[in-house]
Amino acid sequence: AQSVTQLDSHVSVSEGTPVLLRCNYSSSYSPSLFWYVQHPNKGLQLLLKYTSAATLVKGINGFEAEFKKSETSFHLTKPSAHMSDAAEYFCVVRINTGGFKTIFGAGTRLFVKA
Amino acid sequence: GAVVSQHPSRVICKSGTSVKIECRSLDFQATTMFWYRQFPKQSLMLMATSNEGSKATYEQGVEKDKFLINHASLTLSTLTVTSAHPEDSSFYICSARPTTQGYEAFFGQGTRLTVV
C-alpha cells in the first residue's frame, strides 16, 4: 500500500533557527514528491517538487528538500526560520500505478517563536 | 500574484440534488486544473485532473459519473456533484496550473459542501 507519513503534527522553532519537517513515504513505485504550504485563511502553495532529477531540490522562500530513496524520506529544511514561515506544511506523493494516485500527508503545523 | 477563486465558498443542498462548484483563475490562463477533496480531520485527496477542452482524468476510486468535471475555457473549471448524498459532504478545493509554468502552483480557497 502507498502512504505518506509526516512524522510530526506540530513543530515549534525560534526565529533564526533551522527548520526540519519530516516526511516518509511508502511506495513500490517511483514517486514524485512535493511539499506544499498553507498559510492561515489562504490556499495551498507549492514550495518545491522532486520528479527523478537532482535529489536535492531547492524551493521558494529558502526551503529545500532532499530525496533519500534508501530511507524513503523527503524531509523539508530551511537554515533560518522567519516569522512568516508559520503555517501548515503538506508532504505529497504522486505515483503511477496504471492510473495516477496522489497522496497527501496529514500535515505539520510549524510555529515560529520570536 | 495569481489568484484562483472558488464559488460558492459554502453550500448546503438536499440529498438527491446536484450542486455545481466553480473554479476560476482570475489573472492567468490555466490549461490544467485539479480538484481535491478533504474529509474532516484528514488530508487532501486529489480527485481528478481537468484539461481545457478535453475529458478529465480521474484518480483511481473516484466516480466520474458522480463528480462531473467540465473545463470549457482556460480560466474556468466546474465540478458538479450529482445526486448528492450526505457522505458527499466535504471540503472541495481546486488548483490551477498556469499555462506558462510547468507545475501546479495556485489553489482556491475551497468550498464547504453540506448535504442534508
GROMACS .gro file of C-alpha atoms in nm, chain B residues 16-105:
model
   90
  130GLY     CA    1  -3.059   1.378  -0.423
  131THR     CA    2  -2.994   1.718  -0.577
  132SER     CA    3  -2.690   1.827  -0.774
  133VAL     CA    4  -2.456   2.111  -0.691
  134LYS     CA    5  -2.202   2.289  -0.908
  135ILE     CA    6  -1.877   2.438  -0.782
  136GLU     CA    7  -1.682   2.684  -0.996
  137CYS     CA    8  -1.306   2.733  -1.006
  138ARG     CA    9  -1.174   3.040  -1.184
  139SER     CA   10  -0.823   3.162  -1.247
  140LEU     CA   11  -0.865   3.538  -1.226
  141ASP     CA   12  -0.545   3.677  -1.374
  142PHE     CA   13  -0.387   3.392  -1.565
  143GLN     CA   14  -0.477   3.118  -1.807
  144ALA     CA   15  -0.478   2.763  -1.680
  145THR     CA   16  -0.463   2.475  -1.923
  146THR     CA   17  -0.484   2.235  -1.635
  147MET     CA   18  -0.690   2.247  -1.317
  148PHE     CA   19  -0.710   2.000  -1.033
  149TRP     CA   20  -0.992   1.907  -0.797
  150TYR     CA   21  -0.930   1.785  -0.443
  151ARG     CA   22  -1.145   1.666  -0.158
  152GLN     CA   23  -1.071   1.685   0.212
  153PHE     CA   24  -1.256   1.479   0.468
  154PRO     CA   25  -1.280   1.602   0.826
  155LYS     CA   26  -0.953   1.561   1.011
  156GLN     CA   27  -0.794   1.402   0.706
  157SER     CA   28  -0.560   1.526   0.441
  158LEU     CA   29  -0.639   1.630   0.086
  159MET     CA   30  -0.720   1.375  -0.178
  160LEU     CA   31  -0.675   1.451  -0.546
  161MET     CA   32  -0.993   1.359  -0.730
  162ALA     CA   33  -0.921   1.448  -1.089
  163THR     CA   34  -0.712   1.647  -1.331
  164SER     CA   35  -0.901   1.870  -1.571
  165ASN     CA   36  -0.755   1.979  -1.905
  166GLU     CA   37  -0.916   2.255  -2.107
  167GLY     CA   38  -1.113   2.120  -2.397
  168SER     CA   39  -1.077   1.753  -2.310
  169LYS     CA   40  -1.211   1.495  -2.069
  170ALA     CA   41  -1.092   1.498  -1.712
  171THR     CA   42  -0.860   1.230  -1.583
  172TYR     CA   43  -0.991   1.078  -1.262
  173GLU     CA   44  -0.782   0.926  -0.986
  174GLN     CA   45  -0.839   0.564  -0.901
  175GLY     CA   46  -1.152   0.510  -0.696
  176VAL     CA   47  -1.324   0.838  -0.790
  177GLU     CA   48  -1.663   0.800  -0.961
  178LYS     CA   49  -1.655   1.005  -1.279
  179ASP     CA   50  -2.031   0.984  -1.327
  180LYS     CA   51  -2.089   1.127  -0.983
  181PHE     CA   52  -1.831   1.402  -0.995
  182LEU     CA   53  -1.869   1.569  -1.332
  183ILE     CA   54  -1.589   1.799  -1.434
  184ASN     CA   55  -1.603   2.049  -1.716
  185HIS     CA   56  -1.312   2.269  -1.822
  186ALA     CA   57  -1.462   2.470  -2.104
  187SER     CA   58  -1.225   2.764  -2.102
  188LEU     CA   59  -0.871   2.849  -1.994
  189THR     CA   60  -0.999   3.027  -1.685
  190LEU     CA   61  -1.290   2.815  -1.566
  191SER     CA   62  -1.341   2.460  -1.448
  192THR     CA   63  -1.655   2.330  -1.279
  193LEU     CA   64  -1.718   2.034  -1.055
  194THR     CA   65  -2.075   1.907  -1.035
  195VAL     CA   66  -2.165   1.667  -0.758
  196THR     CA   67  -2.462   1.476  -0.897
  197SER     CA   68  -2.734   1.318  -0.686
  198ALA     CA   69  -2.558   1.430  -0.372
  199HIS     CA   70  -2.574   1.224  -0.056
  200PRO     CA   71  -2.469   1.310   0.299
  201GLU     CA   72  -2.145   1.115   0.254
  202ASP     CA   73  -2.051   1.362  -0.020
  203SER     CA   74  -2.035   1.634   0.242
  204SER     CA   75  -1.678   1.752   0.238
  205PHE     CA   76  -1.439   2.034   0.164
  206TYR     CA   77  -1.361   2.062  -0.207
  207ILE     CA   78  -1.057   2.255  -0.328
  208CYS     CA   79  -0.939   2.332  -0.678
  209SER     CA   80  -0.599   2.436  -0.803
  210ALA     CA   81  -0.493   2.585  -1.135
  211ARG     CA   82  -0.170   2.542  -1.324
  212PRO     CA   83  -0.066   2.848  -1.524
  213THR     CA   84  -0.016   2.769  -1.890
  214THR     CA   85   0.325   2.935  -1.874
  215GLN     CA   86   0.452   2.727  -1.581
  216GLY     CA   87   0.530   2.360  -1.551
  217TYR     CA   88   0.371   2.273  -1.218
  218GLU     CA   89   0.057   2.338  -1.025
  219ALA     CA   90   0.100   2.634  -0.802
   0.00000   0.00000   0.00000
